[in-house]
Amino acid sequence: FTYFITTTVHYTMSLGLWKHIGLHGHSVGSFGCEEGGIKWTSALTHESVQGSTKSIPKDAITSAQWTVFGKSGHLRLQTSGSNKLPHEFRFDGFPAGEFESLREIFKNGYDVDLAKTNVSAAGTQFGLSKLTGKKLTFRHCILEDADEEGEEFEVREGDEMLSLDLAEVSQCVLPGNNRNEIELQFPESDAVEANNDQLVSIRFYIPPDQESDPADRTVK
């Protein structure tokens, strides 16, 4: 008897591959742009690491932003949230000069415009807050001399200072008896490499109403 065995191999064309790319909440790994979407694979191969591979179908990518911090580029991707995907992914560690390569891949491969965004380095500790879906954004608050008489300043919105994914917040508490502060707490990730720092909490100061009585505990 003669037997014939037929095998079928499916090949996925790579549009680009970058190594040593970090994913927020995880370790570093490889970031690959493929025909069907984006695939990030953790460099940690230990069996206890959860979610060592993240796949983002190209049809789920809705927008993308590029920012340079220091010597490295950071990439943020927003998704439609289908198939229980997080609504945003954050990657860092790209060479700062890779914007044009990524922009071409996203435009031709995924029909998504990769936009450049700036982050404020003004060093101020106050700003304008905006809540969009599950994303809390703080922007630089620029105070300019008002043109109209009787007004001291005119507020203008500047570059983004900070953005937080509220889906990652584990608790929101009032620390102690301080009614003018709120604390957002975040869970520690087991997928981050040992000895790496993680953000576990952040506090925001909310200025009280100047016309309210500090002794009035009913004022919100």
mmCIF file of C-alpha atoms in Angstrom:
data_model
loop_
_atom_site.group_PDB
_atom_site.id
_atom_site.type_symbol
_atom_site.label_atom_id
_atom_site.label_comp_id
_atom_site.label_asym_id
_atom_site.label_seq_id
_atom_site.Cartn_x
_atom_site.Cartn_y
_atom_site.Cartn_z
ATOM 1 C CA PHE A 1 0.000 0.000 0.000
ATOM 2 C CA THR A 2 1.124 3.544 -0.714
ATOM 3 C CA TYR A 3 0.080 6.391 1.540
ATOM 4 C CA PHE A 4 0.150 10.067 0.657
ATOM 5 C CA ILE A 5 0.148 12.652 3.423
ATOM 6 C CA THR A 6 -0.816 16.177 2.514
ATOM 7 C CA THR A 7 -0.049 19.060 4.829
ATOM 8 C CA THR A 8 -1.165 22.659 4.549
ATOM 9 C CA VAL A 9 0.944 25.443 5.985
ATOM 10 C CA HIS A 10 -0.484 28.909 6.475
ATOM 11 C CA TYR A 11 2.015 31.733 6.279
ATOM 12 C CA THR A 12 1.392 35.182 7.744
ATOM 13 C CA MET A 13 3.226 38.031 6.083
ATOM 14 C CA SER A 14 5.052 40.292 8.514
ATOM 15 C CA LEU A 15 4.789 44.007 7.823
ATOM 16 C CA GLY A 16 7.249 44.938 10.537
ATOM 17 C CA LEU A 17 8.827 43.595 13.717
ATOM 18 C CA TRP A 18 10.300 45.436 16.705
ATOM 19 C CA LYS A 19 11.910 43.806 19.732
ATOM 20 C CA HIS A 20 12.305 44.989 23.335
ATOM 21 C CA ILE A 21 8.933 46.746 23.197
ATOM 22 C CA GLY A 22 7.108 47.162 26.480
ATOM 23 C CA LEU A 23 3.357 46.729 26.942
ATOM 24 C CA HIS A 24 1.687 48.624 29.777
ATOM 25 C CA GLY A 25 1.022 46.237 32.652
ATOM 26 C CA HIS A 26 3.351 43.593 31.251
ATOM 27 C CA SER A 27 7.025 43.017 30.522
ATOM 28 C CA VAL A 28 8.962 43.743 27.336
ATOM 29 C CA GLY A 29 8.576 41.620 24.225
ATOM 30 C CA SER A 30 8.331 41.667 20.453
ATOM 31 C CA PHE A 31 5.838 43.879 18.605
ATOM 32 C CA GLY A 32 4.823 42.548 15.211
ATOM 33 C CA CYS A 33 2.635 44.098 12.529
ATOM 34 C CA GLU A 34 1.033 41.359 10.434
ATOM 35 C CA GLU A 35 -1.538 41.349 7.659
ATOM 36 C CA GLY A 36 -4.295 40.379 10.067
ATOM 37 C CA GLY A 37 -3.353 42.796 12.823
ATOM 38 C CA ILE A 38 -0.854 43.347 15.603
ATOM 39 C CA LYS A 39 0.729 40.683 17.784
ATOM 40 C CA TRP A 40 2.793 41.335 20.893
ATOM 41 C CA THR A 41 4.655 38.430 22.531
ATOM 42 C CA SER A 42 6.251 38.662 25.950
ATOM 43 C CA ALA A 43 9.963 37.943 26.272
ATOM 44 C CA LEU A 44 9.222 36.105 29.529
ATOM 45 C CA THR A 45 8.685 32.428 28.781
ATOM 46 C CA HIS A 46 7.967 31.198 32.306
ATOM 47 C CA GLU A 47 4.756 29.171 32.446
ATOM 48 C CA SER A 48 3.343 31.262 35.300
ATOM 49 C CA VAL A 49 3.218 34.400 33.140
ATOM 50 C CA GLN A 50 -0.379 35.104 32.201
ATOM 51 C CA GLY A 51 -1.339 36.705 28.907
ATOM 52 C CA SER A 52 2.112 36.317 27.354
ATOM 53 C CA THR A 53 0.688 37.035 23.885
ATOM 54 C CA LYS A 54 -1.683 39.841 22.885
ATOM 55 C CA SER A 55 -3.362 39.914 19.483
ATOM 56 C CA ILE A 56 -5.215 42.930 18.101
ATOM 57 C CA PRO A 57 -7.170 42.263 14.880
ATOM 58 C CA LYS A 58 -6.778 45.054 12.348
ATOM 59 C CA ASP A 59 -10.549 45.525 12.136
ATOM 60 C CA ALA A 60 -10.617 46.305 15.872
ATOM 61 C CA ILE A 61 -8.096 49.173 15.670
ATOM 62 C CA THR A 62 -9.963 52.481 15.618
ATOM 63 C CA SER A 63 -7.179 55.049 16.161
ATOM 64 C CA ALA A 64 -3.490 55.348 17.017
ATOM 65 C CA GLN A 65 -1.201 58.019 18.495
ATOM 66 C CA TRP A 66 2.586 58.396 18.548
ATOM 67 C CA THR A 67 4.545 60.313 21.178
ATOM 68 C CA VAL A 68 8.277 60.608 21.835
ATOM 69 C CA PHE A 69 9.474 60.622 25.458
ATOM 70 C CA GLY A 70 13.190 61.223 25.753
ATOM 71 C CA LYS A 71 14.945 58.845 23.365
ATOM 72 C CA SER A 72 12.086 56.376 22.791
ATOM 73 C CA GLY A 73 8.770 56.398 20.993
ATOM 74 C CA HIS A 74 5.460 55.442 22.597
ATOM 75 C CA LEU A 75 2.465 54.041 20.733
ATOM 76 C CA ARG A 76 -1.141 54.103 21.937
ATOM 77 C CA LEU A 77 -3.827 52.099 20.173
ATOM 78 C CA GLN A 78 -7.570 52.447 20.696
ATOM 79 C CA THR A 79 -9.843 49.528 19.852
ATOM 80 C CA SER A 80 -13.541 48.966 19.330
ATOM 81 C CA GLY A 81 -13.601 46.755 22.433
ATOM 82 C CA SER A 82 -14.922 43.777 20.473
ATOM 83 C CA ASN A 83 -14.116 40.234 21.631
ATOM 84 C CA LYS A 84 -13.441 41.578 25.146
ATOM 85 C CA LEU A 85 -10.410 43.547 23.981
ATOM 86 C CA PRO A 86 -9.221 46.404 26.212
ATOM 87 C CA HIS A 87 -10.250 49.723 24.702
ATOM 88 C CA GLU A 88 -6.632 50.898 24.733
ATOM 89 C CA PHE A 89 -3.123 49.389 24.476
ATOM 90 C CA ARG A 90 0.076 51.265 25.314
ATOM 91 C CA PHE A 91 3.472 50.265 23.956
ATOM 92 C CA ASP A 92 6.859 51.867 24.587
ATOM 93 C CA GLY A 93 10.484 51.377 23.638
ATOM 94 C CA PHE A 94 10.357 52.109 19.898
ATOM 95 C CA PRO A 95 13.291 53.953 18.342
ATOM 96 C CA ALA A 96 12.331 57.618 18.144
ATOM 97 C CA GLY A 97 12.808 57.665 14.348
ATOM 98 C CA GLU A 98 10.323 54.880 13.567
ATOM 99 C CA PHE A 99 7.287 57.121 13.154
ATOM 100 C CA GLU A 100 7.270 57.139 9.347
ATOM 101 C CA SER A 101 7.662 53.353 9.127
ATOM 102 C CA LEU A 102 4.791 52.754 11.537
ATOM 103 C CA ARG A 103 2.623 55.424 9.923
ATOM 104 C CA GLU A 104 2.980 53.768 6.524
ATOM 105 C CA ILE A 105 2.166 50.326 7.935
ATOM 106 C CA PHE A 106 -0.910 51.563 9.779
ATOM 107 C CA LYS A 107 -2.173 53.524 6.784
ATOM 108 C CA ASN A 108 -1.619 50.869 4.119
ATOM 109 C CA GLY A 109 -2.185 47.774 6.238
ATOM 110 C CA TYR A 110 -4.915 48.825 8.676
ATOM 111 C CA ASP A 111 -6.402 51.993 7.123
ATOM 112 C CA VAL A 112 -5.627 53.906 10.331
ATOM 113 C CA ASP A 113 -3.919 57.302 10.501
ATOM 114 C CA LEU A 114 -1.110 57.372 13.053
ATOM 115 C CA ALA A 115 -1.227 60.829 14.622
ATOM 116 C CA LYS A 116 1.575 62.618 16.429
ATOM 117 C CA THR A 117 0.700 63.940 19.884
ATOM 118 C CA ASN A 118 2.665 66.120 22.270
ATOM 119 C CA VAL A 119 2.923 65.700 26.031
ATOM 120 C CA SER A 120 3.275 68.768 28.213
ATOM 121 C CA ALA A 121 6.568 69.177 30.043
ATOM 122 C CA ALA A 122 5.561 72.431 31.736
ATOM 123 C CA GLY A 123 5.947 70.872 35.194
ATOM 124 C CA THR A 124 2.690 72.303 36.530
ATOM 125 C CA GLN A 125 0.633 70.410 39.093
ATOM 126 C CA PHE A 126 -2.796 71.559 37.982
ATOM 127 C CA GLY A 127 -4.744 71.205 34.795
ATOM 128 C CA LEU A 128 -8.018 70.638 33.001
ATOM 129 C CA SER A 129 -9.668 67.242 33.386
ATOM 130 C CA LYS A 130 -11.822 65.478 30.821
ATOM 131 C CA LEU A 131 -13.616 62.150 31.010
ATOM 132 C CA THR A 132 -14.156 60.282 27.734
ATOM 133 C CA GLY A 133 -15.600 56.794 28.095
ATOM 134 C CA LYS A 134 -13.258 55.009 30.496
ATOM 135 C CA LYS A 135 -10.365 57.398 29.905
ATOM 136 C CA LEU A 136 -9.515 60.280 32.243
ATOM 137 C CA THR A 137 -7.277 62.913 30.668
ATOM 138 C CA PHE A 138 -5.526 65.877 32.247
ATOM 139 C CA ARG A 139 -4.293 68.705 30.053
ATOM 140 C CA HIS A 140 -2.061 71.658 30.706
ATOM 141 C CA CYS A 141 -4.106 74.645 31.837
ATOM 142 C CA ILE A 142 -2.706 77.797 30.246
ATOM 143 C CA LEU A 143 -3.743 81.060 31.915
ATOM 144 C CA GLU A 144 -3.627 84.109 29.676
ATOM 145 C CA ASP A 145 -4.510 87.708 30.383
ATOM 146 C CA ALA A 146 -8.160 88.231 29.580
ATOM 147 C CA ASP A 147 -9.153 90.739 26.934
ATOM 148 C CA GLU A 148 -12.375 91.730 28.670
ATOM 149 C CA GLU A 149 -12.301 94.071 31.608
ATOM 150 C CA GLY A 150 -13.146 92.487 34.947
ATOM 151 C CA GLU A 151 -11.682 89.089 34.128
ATOM 152 C CA GLU A 152 -8.245 88.222 35.475
ATOM 153 C CA PHE A 153 -7.351 85.251 33.285
ATOM 154 C CA GLU A 154 -8.555 83.389 30.230
ATOM 155 C CA VAL A 155 -8.175 79.611 30.393
ATOM 156 C CA ARG A 156 -6.770 77.825 27.355
ATOM 157 C CA GLU A 157 -6.305 74.070 26.956
ATOM 158 C CA GLY A 158 -2.741 72.937 26.331
ATOM 159 C CA ASP A 159 -1.022 69.621 25.666
ATOM 160 C CA GLU A 160 -1.860 66.431 27.504
ATOM 161 C CA MET A 161 -0.092 65.942 30.843
ATOM 162 C CA LEU A 162 -1.526 62.633 31.984
ATOM 163 C CA SER A 163 -4.103 60.061 30.928
ATOM 164 C CA LEU A 164 -5.454 57.153 32.952
ATOM 165 C CA ASP A 165 -7.418 54.080 31.942
ATOM 166 C CA LEU A 166 -10.171 53.943 34.554
ATOM 167 C CA ALA A 167 -10.840 50.299 33.699
ATOM 168 C CA GLU A 168 -7.572 49.533 35.492
ATOM 169 C CA VAL A 169 -8.557 51.285 38.732
ATOM 170 C CA SER A 170 -9.258 48.848 41.563
ATOM 171 C CA GLN A 171 -10.480 51.401 44.125
ATOM 172 C CA CYS A 172 -11.214 55.097 44.474
ATOM 173 C CA VAL A 173 -11.037 56.298 48.086
ATOM 174 C CA LEU A 174 -10.915 59.434 50.222
ATOM 175 C CA PRO A 175 -7.643 59.227 52.172
ATOM 176 C CA GLY A 176 -8.240 59.877 55.868
ATOM 177 C CA ASN A 177 -10.494 62.824 56.633
ATOM 178 C CA ASN A 178 -9.188 64.939 53.777
ATOM 179 C CA ARG A 179 -12.210 65.817 51.663
ATOM 180 C CA ASN A 180 -10.094 67.691 49.127
ATOM 181 C CA GLU A 181 -8.156 64.658 47.886
ATOM 182 C CA ILE A 182 -9.101 61.453 46.121
ATOM 183 C CA GLU A 183 -6.849 58.448 45.699
ATOM 184 C CA LEU A 184 -6.974 56.068 42.753
ATOM 185 C CA GLN A 185 -5.520 52.626 43.476
ATOM 186 C CA PHE A 186 -4.275 50.111 40.916
ATOM 187 C CA PRO A 187 -3.646 46.359 41.283
ATOM 188 C CA GLU A 188 -0.107 45.031 40.968
ATOM 189 C CA SER A 189 0.502 42.971 37.840
ATOM 190 C CA ASP A 190 2.148 39.533 38.029
ATOM 191 C CA ALA A 191 3.216 39.845 34.385
ATOM 192 C CA VAL A 192 5.787 42.578 35.059
ATOM 193 C CA GLU A 193 9.431 41.617 35.407
ATOM 194 C CA ALA A 194 10.841 41.420 38.923
ATOM 195 C CA ASN A 195 12.385 44.594 40.394
ATOM 196 C CA ASN A 196 10.406 46.818 38.000
ATOM 197 C CA ASP A 197 8.465 49.681 39.550
ATOM 198 C CA GLN A 198 4.683 49.730 39.236
ATOM 199 C CA LEU A 199 2.188 52.522 39.811
ATOM 200 C CA VAL A 200 -0.083 51.370 42.649
ATOM 201 C CA SER A 201 -1.771 54.657 43.624
ATOM 202 C CA ILE A 202 -2.059 58.311 42.706
ATOM 203 C CA ARG A 203 -3.708 61.196 44.555
ATOM 204 C CA PHE A 204 -5.442 64.244 43.144
ATOM 205 C CA TYR A 205 -6.094 67.454 45.017
ATOM 206 C CA ILE A 206 -9.447 69.109 44.348
ATOM 207 C CA PRO A 207 -9.472 72.778 45.434
ATOM 208 C CA PRO A 208 -12.435 73.625 47.667
ATOM 209 C CA ASP A 209 -15.047 76.185 46.764
ATOM 210 C CA GLN A 210 -13.726 79.527 48.002
ATOM 211 C CA GLU A 211 -17.222 80.646 48.972
ATOM 212 C CA SER A 212 -18.114 77.565 51.027
ATOM 213 C CA ASP A 213 -17.759 77.238 54.790
ATOM 214 C CA PRO A 214 -14.921 74.808 55.652
ATOM 215 C CA ALA A 215 -16.865 73.719 58.753
ATOM 216 C CA ASP A 216 -19.880 72.701 56.682
ATOM 217 C CA ARG A 217 -19.516 68.945 56.213
ATOM 218 C CA THR A 218 -22.496 68.797 53.827
ATOM 219 C CA VAL A 219 -20.697 70.746 51.100
ATOM 220 C CA LYS A 220 -19.570 68.485 48.243
#
